[in-house]
Amino acid sequence: MRRHTDDESAANSSCPELPEVLQNVGRRSFLSSIATLLLVAGQACRRAVQPVPEITLVLIDQTWLDNALQDWRNQELKQFTKETGIQVKLLPAPEGAEPLDVSRNFLESGAKIPDVYGVDVIWPGILAENLLDLKAFVPAQEIATHFPELIANNTVNGKMVALPCLVDVGLLYYRTDLLRHYGYRTPPQTWRELETMAARIQAGERAKGHKDFWGFVWEGASSESLSCNALEWQVSEGGGPIIENHAVTVNNPETARAWERALRWVGTISPPGVVSYKEWDAYNIWRAGQAAFMRNWAPPNSGGLVQGSLTKNQFGIASLPRGRAKVAATVGGRGYAISRHSLHPREASMLVRYLCRRDTQLNRSLKIGKSPTIPELYNDPRIRADPYFSTILKTYRHDKISRPSVETGKSYPALSRAYFMAVHEVLAGEKPVATVLADLQTELMQITGLNAPAPGGRSGPQGRSAILRAMPHRSGGV
């Protein structure tokens, strides 16, 4: 009788762990996807004597929001199998549960599968201890092709735990046809211009009978999306990036002014319900043709769903407006990581390298509009011909800001939750901004263990802008 291989024995010993892991994942609206996972696990658990089966990797990725990406990813995986002979089962992250919680539960349980994880830019410091160092698998010259800030973001205590595959930044969508109609040649350059233009266009469209038309839609729900928006508001106004020079600096007049400005939008140029909007809520208003401006990320589905009832010549994409200090756009994006519990790290590294390599990213950009993480690709004539990619590159190089995930590591989810809950209190009119910021400053100091800045350390927007200019740009992340 043939003895079990080491891989089989390890797989068999891991099988009892799966039900407990699945119980800890949370809401289970993705049972059909788990069935795929269980099928793979069941195959690994068979004890019958048989030839060593071909290797099958399990990849978990958040693709359910984007049908075009999911369809294209399936094609990519088929091509990977064709090139390597390695099979891949795609496990979409669940709709009902938080993707970070799902990945963290799998990894912290020691589950042997999934092997490869799609990770958001703010996740490396949270998941690092259960991820492999990819420098042992990816050649240095290959790593060097990516934006260095993204590599730095994905490096935790000297370990490069994820390889980047796409980059994202906050953007302003605008109706080119309506701007022309109301006498505007360019999108707004400042937040004040946006307010003026949005109010005028909204009033004009409503006078024509479009009673549900709004000037500006964005993401105001109590979620990570609001952290991204509010960070853009306050940094652009000179309020700093929450944490500076190892100190919590959120409580300052510039941040208060930025949040109060957003409060003025609610119910005037933005719907009262904007305080419950996430990305797709804003997209749906936009694609129905009921907004002049929208803040959101790069278009999903190559812009098809963003376009909706609009034609391509009715809207454009630009950098976000400038505040008193600068333009500020939050960095987003994704990469791929390997579980340290995977039974097939070498094969998993082949999949990660394939999904992040130059030709794969180029095809993904050309076919479904995803922005590459390899700067050299932006020189490709086909990429350069698309103004959307030039806007992404300009914004990333000159206006990017990062959430403080690098500085806070595992504490980042708690920090972000405290931050977006505080912003939401202001937007909902529940508490005055001065009270909220004072309470938030104290809470963030407790979460991070950091202190407030020394007296006189940040004296007004001029000094704060100087600090920002002196700080190196770091991409901490979508």
Short mmCIF file of C-alpha atoms in Angstrom, two decimals:
data_model
loop_
_atom_site.label_atom_id
_atom_site.label_comp_id
_atom_site.label_asym_id
_atom_site.label_seq_id
_atom_site.Cartn_x
_atom_site.Cartn_y
_atom_site.Cartn_z
CA MET A 1 0.00 0.00 0.00
CA ARG A 2 1.33 3.45 -0.95
CA ARG A 3 2.13 5.75 1.97
CA HIS A 4 0.46 9.14 2.14
CA THR A 5 2.56 12.05 0.97
CA ASP A 6 3.45 14.82 3.41
CA ASP A 7 1.03 17.11 1.62
CA GLU A 8 -1.79 14.60 2.01
CA SER A 9 -1.11 14.08 5.70
CA ALA A 10 -1.02 17.80 6.35
CA ALA A 11 -4.19 18.28 4.35
CA ASN A 12 -5.93 15.49 6.27
CA SER A 13 -4.90 16.98 9.61
CA SER A 14 -6.27 20.36 8.54
CA CYS A 15 -9.74 19.12 7.62
CA PRO A 16 -11.31 19.32 11.11
CA GLU A 17 -10.31 22.98 11.28
CA LEU A 18 -12.54 24.06 8.43
CA PRO A 19 -15.98 24.02 10.10
CA GLU A 20 -14.69 26.10 13.01
CA VAL A 21 -13.10 28.57 10.62
CA LEU A 22 -16.28 28.88 8.64
CA GLN A 23 -18.29 29.52 11.79
CA ASN A 24 -15.99 32.38 12.67
CA VAL A 25 -16.21 34.06 9.28
CA GLY A 26 -19.52 35.82 10.01
CA ARG A 27 -22.54 36.23 7.75
CA ARG A 28 -22.76 33.41 5.28
CA SER A 29 -24.34 34.77 2.15
CA PHE A 30 -21.60 33.11 0.15
CA LEU A 31 -22.37 29.48 0.95
CA SER A 32 -22.26 28.59 -2.71
CA SER A 33 -18.67 29.82 -2.85
CA ILE A 34 -17.78 27.93 0.31
CA ALA A 35 -19.09 24.81 -1.39
CA THR A 36 -16.20 25.19 -3.82
CA LEU A 37 -13.79 25.47 -0.94
CA LEU A 38 -15.24 22.42 0.78
CA LEU A 39 -15.00 20.47 -2.46
CA VAL A 40 -11.30 21.20 -2.67
CA ALA A 41 -10.87 20.38 1.02
CA GLY A 42 -12.81 17.16 0.57
CA GLN A 43 -10.55 16.12 -2.24
CA ALA A 44 -7.52 16.81 -0.04
CA CYS A 45 -9.05 14.80 2.79
CA ARG A 46 -9.56 11.57 0.86
CA ARG A 47 -7.63 8.77 2.44
CA ALA A 48 -8.18 6.26 -0.34
CA VAL A 49 -5.05 5.02 -2.05
CA GLN A 50 -4.73 6.84 -5.36
CA PRO A 51 -2.11 8.61 -7.44
CA VAL A 52 -0.90 11.94 -6.10
CA PRO A 53 -3.45 14.42 -7.50
CA GLU A 54 -2.48 17.50 -9.46
CA ILE A 55 -1.94 20.60 -7.34
CA THR A 56 -4.93 22.87 -6.88
CA LEU A 57 -4.51 26.29 -5.31
CA VAL A 58 -7.35 28.21 -3.67
CA LEU A 59 -7.43 31.96 -4.21
CA ILE A 60 -9.73 34.21 -2.18
CA ASP A 61 -10.40 37.62 -3.68
CA GLN A 62 -12.96 40.39 -3.39
CA THR A 63 -14.43 40.38 -6.90
CA TRP A 64 -18.17 40.22 -6.31
CA LEU A 65 -18.57 44.01 -6.68
CA ASP A 66 -17.03 43.97 -10.13
CA ASN A 67 -18.40 41.50 -12.67
CA ALA A 68 -15.93 42.54 -15.35
CA LEU A 69 -12.98 41.89 -13.04
CA GLN A 70 -14.41 38.55 -11.96
CA ASP A 71 -14.93 37.44 -15.57
CA TRP A 72 -11.48 38.62 -16.56
CA ARG A 73 -9.91 36.98 -13.49
CA ASN A 74 -11.42 33.65 -14.56
CA GLN A 75 -9.74 34.06 -17.94
CA GLU A 76 -6.45 34.92 -16.26
CA LEU A 77 -6.63 31.82 -14.09
CA LYS A 78 -7.33 29.62 -17.11
CA GLN A 79 -4.26 31.07 -18.81
CA PHE A 80 -2.18 30.45 -15.68
CA THR A 81 -3.28 26.80 -15.65
CA LYS A 82 -2.45 26.53 -19.34
CA GLU A 83 1.06 27.87 -18.69
CA THR A 84 1.82 25.91 -15.51
CA GLY A 85 -0.57 22.97 -15.23
CA ILE A 86 -1.57 24.23 -11.77
CA GLN A 87 -5.32 24.39 -11.15
CA VAL A 88 -6.83 27.35 -9.27
CA LYS A 89 -10.18 27.53 -7.48
CA LEU A 90 -11.43 31.10 -7.02
CA LEU A 91 -13.28 31.78 -3.78
CA PRO A 92 -14.97 35.20 -3.94
CA ALA A 93 -14.96 37.05 -0.65
CA PRO A 94 -18.49 37.19 0.81
CA GLU A 95 -20.92 40.01 0.18
CA GLY A 96 -22.41 39.96 3.68
CA ALA A 97 -19.27 39.88 5.81
CA GLU A 98 -16.29 42.20 6.03
CA PRO A 99 -13.61 40.83 3.67
CA LEU A 100 -10.82 41.68 6.12
CA ASP A 101 -12.53 39.70 8.88
CA VAL A 102 -12.92 36.70 6.60
CA SER A 103 -9.26 36.69 5.58
CA ARG A 104 -8.07 37.29 9.13
CA ASN A 105 -10.17 34.43 10.48
CA PHE A 106 -8.82 31.99 7.91
CA LEU A 107 -5.22 33.03 8.49
CA GLU A 108 -5.32 33.19 12.28
CA SER A 109 -6.99 29.77 12.45
CA GLY A 110 -4.04 28.22 10.63
CA ALA A 111 -6.24 26.98 7.78
CA LYS A 112 -4.18 25.43 4.97
CA ILE A 113 -6.49 26.94 2.38
CA PRO A 114 -6.89 29.48 0.87
CA ASP A 115 -3.31 29.55 -0.37
CA VAL A 116 -3.36 33.02 -1.94
CA TYR A 117 -5.17 36.11 -0.63
CA GLY A 118 -6.19 39.23 -2.44
CA VAL A 119 -5.33 42.03 0.00
CA ASP A 120 -6.31 45.68 0.20
CA VAL A 121 -3.53 48.27 0.59
CA ILE A 122 -4.44 48.83 4.24
CA TRP A 123 -4.23 45.14 5.19
CA PRO A 124 -0.49 44.22 5.16
CA GLY A 125 0.23 45.41 8.70
CA ILE A 126 -2.89 43.67 10.00
CA LEU A 127 -2.24 40.26 8.41
CA ALA A 128 1.56 40.24 8.13
CA GLU A 129 2.39 37.66 10.79
CA ASN A 130 0.46 34.97 8.90
CA LEU A 131 1.81 35.83 5.45
CA LEU A 132 5.02 34.68 3.78
CA ASP A 133 7.90 36.99 2.88
CA LEU A 134 7.65 37.18 -0.91
CA LYS A 135 11.26 38.31 -1.25
CA ALA A 136 12.14 34.63 -0.93
CA PHE A 137 10.06 33.84 -4.02
CA VAL A 138 10.04 36.93 -6.26
CA PRO A 139 13.27 38.14 -7.92
CA ALA A 140 14.45 41.55 -6.77
CA GLN A 141 14.42 42.97 -10.30
CA GLU A 142 10.78 41.94 -10.61
CA ILE A 143 9.86 43.65 -7.36
CA ALA A 144 11.67 46.80 -8.50
CA THR A 145 9.34 47.24 -11.49
CA HIS A 146 6.46 48.33 -9.23
CA PHE A 147 5.85 51.75 -7.68
CA PRO A 148 8.36 51.83 -4.79
CA GLU A 149 5.79 53.38 -2.44
CA LEU A 150 3.51 50.37 -2.91
CA ILE A 151 6.36 47.97 -2.20
CA ALA A 152 7.19 49.97 0.95
CA ASN A 153 3.53 49.87 1.97
CA ASN A 154 3.49 46.08 1.61
CA THR A 155 6.69 45.60 3.59
CA VAL A 156 6.20 44.98 7.31
CA ASN A 157 9.21 44.60 9.63
CA GLY A 158 11.39 43.85 6.64
CA LYS A 159 8.98 41.27 5.14
CA MET A 160 7.38 42.02 1.79
CA VAL A 161 4.06 40.31 2.43
CA ALA A 162 2.16 41.29 -0.74
CA LEU A 163 2.93 42.08 -4.37
CA PRO A 164 0.80 44.89 -5.86
CA CYS A 165 -1.46 44.26 -8.84
CA LEU A 166 -3.53 47.46 -9.22
CA VAL A 167 -3.56 50.99 -7.82
CA ASP A 168 -6.48 53.31 -7.16
CA VAL A 169 -7.01 56.91 -6.06
CA GLY A 170 -9.98 59.06 -5.15
CA LEU A 171 -11.33 60.90 -8.22
CA LEU A 172 -13.93 63.49 -9.22
CA TYR A 173 -16.52 62.50 -11.83
CA TYR A 174 -18.22 65.38 -13.62
CA ARG A 175 -20.88 65.87 -16.28
CA THR A 176 -19.14 67.45 -19.25
CA ASP A 177 -22.44 68.15 -21.03
CA LEU A 178 -23.91 70.00 -18.05
CA LEU A 179 -20.75 71.99 -17.43
CA ARG A 180 -20.81 73.19 -21.03
CA HIS A 181 -24.52 73.97 -20.83
CA TYR A 182 -24.03 76.14 -17.74
CA GLY A 183 -20.99 77.93 -19.12
CA TYR A 184 -18.12 76.10 -17.40
CA ARG A 185 -15.05 75.14 -19.41
CA THR A 186 -13.32 72.94 -16.86
CA PRO A 187 -14.24 70.91 -13.77
CA PRO A 188 -13.92 72.71 -10.41
CA GLN A 189 -10.38 73.38 -9.26
CA THR A 190 -11.30 74.08 -5.62
CA TRP A 191 -13.94 72.87 -3.17
CA ARG A 192 -15.48 76.35 -3.21
CA GLU A 193 -15.80 76.19 -7.00
CA LEU A 194 -17.41 72.76 -6.70
CA GLU A 195 -19.99 74.12 -4.25
CA THR A 196 -20.84 77.03 -6.56
CA MET A 197 -21.03 74.94 -9.72
CA ALA A 198 -22.98 72.12 -8.06
CA ALA A 199 -25.57 74.52 -6.63
CA ARG A 200 -26.07 76.31 -9.96
CA ILE A 201 -26.38 73.16 -12.04
CA GLN A 202 -28.68 71.55 -9.45
CA ALA A 203 -30.98 74.57 -9.43
CA GLY A 204 -31.06 74.70 -13.22
CA GLU A 205 -31.85 71.02 -13.67
CA ARG A 206 -34.57 71.10 -11.04
CA ALA A 207 -36.13 74.11 -12.75
CA LYS A 208 -36.42 71.88 -15.82
CA GLY A 209 -38.41 69.36 -13.80
CA HIS A 210 -35.61 67.06 -12.64
CA LYS A 211 -36.68 67.17 -8.98
CA ASP A 212 -34.34 64.35 -7.89
CA PHE A 213 -31.23 65.93 -9.38
CA TRP A 214 -28.32 66.67 -7.02
CA GLY A 215 -25.13 68.65 -7.37
CA PHE A 216 -22.67 66.31 -5.65
CA VAL A 217 -22.81 62.70 -4.41
CA TRP A 218 -20.18 60.91 -2.35
CA GLU A 219 -19.77 58.20 0.31
CA GLY A 220 -20.91 59.33 3.75
CA ALA A 221 -21.88 56.06 5.45
CA SER A 222 -20.14 54.97 8.64
CA SER A 223 -17.51 52.89 6.85
CA GLU A 224 -13.97 52.87 5.54
CA SER A 225 -15.22 54.86 2.54
CA LEU A 226 -15.95 57.81 4.83
CA SER A 227 -12.46 57.58 6.31
CA CYS A 228 -11.10 58.02 2.79
CA ASN A 229 -13.37 60.98 1.99
CA ALA A 230 -12.82 62.81 5.28
CA LEU A 231 -9.07 62.33 5.08
CA GLU A 232 -9.10 63.98 1.65
CA TRP A 233 -11.14 66.90 2.98
CA GLN A 234 -8.93 67.59 5.98
CA VAL A 235 -5.56 67.10 4.27
CA SER A 236 -6.57 69.33 1.38
CA GLU A 237 -7.53 72.03 3.89
CA GLY A 238 -4.22 71.70 5.77
CA GLY A 239 -5.46 69.56 8.64
CA GLY A 240 -2.85 66.83 8.22
CA PRO A 241 -3.13 63.04 7.85
CA ILE A 242 -4.42 62.11 11.37
CA ILE A 243 -0.97 60.98 12.54
CA GLU A 244 2.18 63.05 11.91
CA ASN A 245 5.66 62.67 13.28
CA HIS A 246 4.51 59.91 15.67
CA ALA A 247 1.78 62.07 17.18
CA VAL A 248 -2.02 62.18 16.85
CA THR A 249 -2.82 65.54 15.26
CA VAL A 250 -6.45 65.25 14.15
CA ASN A 251 -7.81 67.90 16.51
CA ASN A 252 -7.01 71.17 14.75
CA PRO A 253 -8.90 74.13 13.22
CA GLU A 254 -8.23 73.08 9.62
CA THR A 255 -9.78 69.66 10.12
CA ALA A 256 -12.77 71.29 11.84
CA ARG A 257 -13.22 73.66 8.93
CA ALA A 258 -13.05 70.83 6.37
CA TRP A 259 -15.64 68.69 8.18
CA GLU A 260 -17.98 71.66 8.68
CA ARG A 261 -17.79 72.36 4.97
CA ALA A 262 -18.91 68.80 4.23
CA LEU A 263 -21.73 69.21 6.74
CA ARG A 264 -23.00 72.18 4.70
CA TRP A 265 -23.29 69.92 1.66
CA VAL A 266 -25.73 67.52 3.31
CA GLY A 267 -29.25 68.45 2.25
CA THR A 268 -28.11 71.33 0.04
CA ILE A 269 -25.97 70.14 -2.89
CA SER A 270 -25.93 66.54 -1.61
CA PRO A 271 -28.92 64.34 -0.71
CA PRO A 272 -29.84 64.12 3.00
CA GLY A 273 -29.35 60.36 2.62
CA VAL A 274 -25.73 60.77 1.51
CA VAL A 275 -24.75 60.04 5.13
CA SER A 276 -25.77 56.43 4.44
CA TYR A 277 -24.14 56.11 0.99
CA LYS A 278 -21.34 53.69 0.19
CA GLU A 279 -19.56 53.46 -3.18
CA TRP A 280 -22.36 51.74 -5.06
CA ASP A 281 -25.04 54.05 -3.69
CA ALA A 282 -23.19 57.01 -5.15
CA TYR A 283 -22.55 55.13 -8.40
CA ASN A 284 -26.25 54.35 -8.79
CA ILE A 285 -27.26 58.01 -8.41
CA TRP A 286 -24.56 58.97 -10.87
CA ARG A 287 -25.30 56.38 -13.54
CA ALA A 288 -28.98 57.32 -13.42
CA GLY A 289 -27.93 60.80 -14.56
CA GLN A 290 -29.06 62.45 -11.31
CA ALA A 291 -25.86 64.16 -10.21
CA ALA A 292 -23.48 66.77 -11.63
CA PHE A 293 -20.43 65.59 -9.64
CA MET A 294 -19.39 62.43 -7.79
CA ARG A 295 -16.40 61.49 -5.67
CA ASN A 296 -15.50 57.84 -6.10
CA TRP A 297 -12.76 55.42 -7.06
CA ALA A 298 -11.74 54.31 -10.52
CA PRO A 299 -14.67 52.99 -12.55
CA PRO A 300 -15.62 49.32 -12.12
CA ASN A 301 -16.45 47.19 -15.15
CA SER A 302 -14.37 49.41 -17.46
CA GLY A 303 -16.73 52.24 -16.72
CA GLY A 304 -19.80 50.46 -18.09
CA LEU A 305 -21.74 50.52 -14.84
CA VAL A 306 -20.56 54.04 -14.10
CA GLN A 307 -21.78 55.19 -17.48
CA GLY A 308 -25.29 53.78 -16.98
CA SER A 309 -27.79 55.89 -18.89
CA LEU A 310 -25.08 58.39 -19.82
CA THR A 311 -23.02 58.31 -22.99
CA LYS A 312 -19.23 58.43 -22.82
CA ASN A 313 -19.09 62.03 -24.03
CA GLN A 314 -21.37 63.16 -21.19
CA PHE A 315 -18.90 62.72 -18.34
CA GLY A 316 -15.23 62.99 -17.50
CA ILE A 317 -12.89 62.12 -14.64
CA ALA A 318 -10.54 64.61 -12.96
CA SER A 319 -8.47 65.12 -9.84
CA LEU A 320 -10.36 66.10 -6.72
CA PRO A 321 -10.72 69.82 -5.92
CA ARG A 322 -8.08 71.69 -4.00
CA GLY A 323 -8.53 72.99 -0.46
CA ARG A 324 -6.56 75.82 1.11
CA ALA A 325 -3.44 73.65 1.29
CA LYS A 326 -3.41 71.23 -1.64
CA VAL A 327 -5.18 68.55 -3.66
CA ALA A 328 -5.45 65.31 -1.67
CA ALA A 329 -6.52 61.91 -3.03
CA THR A 330 -6.59 58.77 -0.88
CA VAL A 331 -4.61 55.84 -2.26
CA GLY A 332 -6.35 52.51 -2.72
CA GLY A 333 -5.48 49.34 -4.56
CA ARG A 334 -4.85 45.65 -4.15
CA GLY A 335 -2.13 43.06 -4.14
CA TYR A 336 -1.65 39.33 -3.58
CA ALA A 337 -0.19 37.52 -0.58
CA ILE A 338 0.57 33.90 0.36
CA SER A 339 -0.59 32.26 3.56
CA ARG A 340 2.25 30.94 5.68
CA HIS A 341 0.04 27.89 6.27
CA SER A 342 -0.21 27.02 2.56
CA LEU A 343 0.96 23.54 1.61
CA HIS A 344 2.13 24.83 -1.77
CA PRO A 345 4.07 28.07 -1.28
CA ARG A 346 6.21 27.66 -4.39
CA GLU A 347 3.20 27.12 -6.64
CA ALA A 348 1.33 29.93 -4.84
CA SER A 349 4.23 32.28 -5.56
CA MET A 350 3.96 31.39 -9.24
CA LEU A 351 0.31 32.47 -9.17
CA VAL A 352 1.10 35.73 -7.36
CA ARG A 353 3.87 36.57 -9.82
CA TYR A 354 1.60 35.77 -12.75
CA LEU A 355 -1.27 37.96 -11.51
CA CYS A 356 1.09 40.90 -10.88
CA ARG A 357 3.47 40.61 -13.80
CA ARG A 358 3.81 43.15 -16.60
CA ASP A 359 1.87 41.48 -19.43
CA THR A 360 -0.98 40.44 -17.11
CA GLN A 361 -1.36 43.99 -15.78
CA LEU A 362 -1.16 45.47 -19.29
CA ASN A 363 -3.92 43.22 -20.60
CA ARG A 364 -6.04 43.94 -17.52
CA SER A 365 -5.62 47.67 -18.11
CA LEU A 366 -6.48 47.51 -21.79
CA LYS A 367 -9.43 45.14 -21.42
CA ILE A 368 -11.16 46.29 -18.21
CA GLY A 369 -9.47 49.58 -17.31
CA LYS A 370 -7.59 48.63 -14.14
CA SER A 371 -4.66 50.92 -13.33
CA PRO A 372 -1.28 49.16 -13.26
CA THR A 373 1.26 49.30 -10.44
CA ILE A 374 4.21 49.19 -12.85
CA PRO A 375 5.16 52.77 -13.82
CA GLU A 376 6.70 51.71 -17.11
CA LEU A 377 3.30 50.53 -18.38
CA TYR A 378 1.99 54.10 -18.37
CA ASN A 379 4.42 54.74 -21.27
CA ASP A 380 2.70 52.16 -23.45
CA PRO A 381 1.12 54.06 -26.39
CA ARG A 382 -2.24 52.37 -25.80
CA ILE A 383 -2.25 53.42 -22.14
CA ARG A 384 -1.03 56.94 -22.90
CA ALA A 385 -3.83 57.42 -25.40
CA ASP A 386 -6.44 57.10 -22.65
CA PRO A 387 -6.79 60.34 -20.60
CA TYR A 388 -8.23 58.33 -17.72
CA PHE A 389 -4.85 56.64 -17.08
CA SER A 390 -2.97 59.94 -17.33
CA THR A 391 -5.30 61.36 -14.65
CA ILE A 392 -4.64 58.35 -12.42
CA LEU A 393 -0.87 58.68 -12.86
CA LYS A 394 -0.80 62.44 -12.27
CA THR A 395 -2.98 62.14 -9.19
CA TYR A 396 -0.95 59.26 -7.78
CA ARG A 397 2.39 60.97 -8.32
CA HIS A 398 1.46 64.43 -7.07
CA ASP A 399 -1.64 64.28 -4.87
CA LYS A 400 -1.70 60.90 -3.13
CA ILE A 401 -2.25 60.61 0.60
CA SER A 402 -2.25 57.48 2.71
CA ARG A 403 -4.40 56.32 5.54
CA PRO A 404 -2.19 55.68 8.61
CA SER A 405 -2.24 51.90 8.24
CA VAL A 406 1.54 51.62 8.03
CA GLU A 407 2.02 53.61 11.24
CA THR A 408 -0.66 51.75 13.20
CA GLY A 409 -0.52 48.16 11.90
CA LYS A 410 -3.04 45.94 13.69
CA SER A 411 -4.56 48.99 15.40
CA TYR A 412 -5.63 50.52 12.09
CA PRO A 413 -9.17 49.01 11.99
CA ALA A 414 -9.92 50.42 15.45
CA LEU A 415 -8.44 53.79 14.49
CA SER A 416 -10.41 53.97 11.27
CA ARG A 417 -13.65 53.01 12.97
CA ALA A 418 -13.20 55.69 15.63
CA TYR A 419 -12.38 58.20 12.91
CA PHE A 420 -15.30 57.52 10.56
CA MET A 421 -17.77 57.30 13.44
CA ALA A 422 -16.61 60.73 14.60
CA VAL A 423 -16.95 62.22 11.12
CA HIS A 424 -20.40 60.69 10.80
CA GLU A 425 -21.51 62.31 14.06
CA VAL A 426 -20.62 65.68 12.53
CA LEU A 427 -22.29 64.99 9.18
CA ALA A 428 -25.45 63.77 10.90
CA GLY A 429 -25.56 66.92 13.00
CA GLU A 430 -25.43 64.94 16.24
CA LYS A 431 -22.59 66.86 17.93
CA PRO A 432 -20.60 70.04 17.26
CA VAL A 433 -17.33 69.48 15.46
CA ALA A 434 -15.19 70.91 18.29
CA THR A 435 -16.56 68.38 20.76
CA VAL A 436 -16.22 65.50 18.32
CA LEU A 437 -12.60 66.32 17.47
CA ALA A 438 -11.58 66.68 21.10
CA ASP A 439 -13.12 63.31 21.95
CA LEU A 440 -11.60 61.72 18.84
CA GLN A 441 -8.13 62.99 19.69
CA THR A 442 -8.33 61.33 23.10
CA GLU A 443 -9.69 58.08 21.69
CA LEU A 444 -7.03 57.82 18.98
CA MET A 445 -4.28 58.45 21.52
CA GLN A 446 -5.64 55.54 23.57
CA ILE A 447 -5.87 53.26 20.51
CA THR A 448 -2.41 54.01 19.17
CA GLY A 449 -0.48 54.75 22.35
CA LEU A 450 0.74 57.97 20.72
CA ASN A 451 0.63 61.44 22.26
CA ALA A 452 -0.59 64.78 21.01
CA PRO A 453 2.01 67.02 19.33
CA ALA A 454 4.19 69.16 21.55
CA PRO A 455 2.84 72.65 22.21
CA GLY A 456 3.54 74.89 19.25
CA GLY A 457 4.52 71.88 17.16
CA ARG A 458 1.88 72.63 14.54
CA SER A 459 1.07 76.30 14.33
CA GLY A 460 -1.53 76.88 11.68
CA PRO A 461 -1.95 75.83 8.06
CA GLN A 462 1.35 77.35 6.88
CA GLY A 463 3.38 75.34 9.36
CA ARG A 464 1.26 72.28 8.73
CA SER A 465 1.70 72.57 4.95
CA ALA A 466 5.45 72.82 5.47
CA ILE A 467 5.36 69.60 7.49
CA LEU A 468 3.36 67.90 4.75
CA ARG A 469 5.80 69.02 2.08
CA ALA A 470 8.71 67.75 4.11
CA MET A 471 7.15 64.34 4.68
CA PRO A 472 7.98 61.61 2.13
CA HIS A 473 5.04 60.35 0.13
CA ARG A 474 4.02 56.91 1.39
CA SER A 475 1.31 54.76 0.01
CA GLY A 476 -0.61 53.18 2.86
CA GLY A 477 -3.76 52.67 0.93
CA VAL A 478 -8.19 51.96 -1.96
#
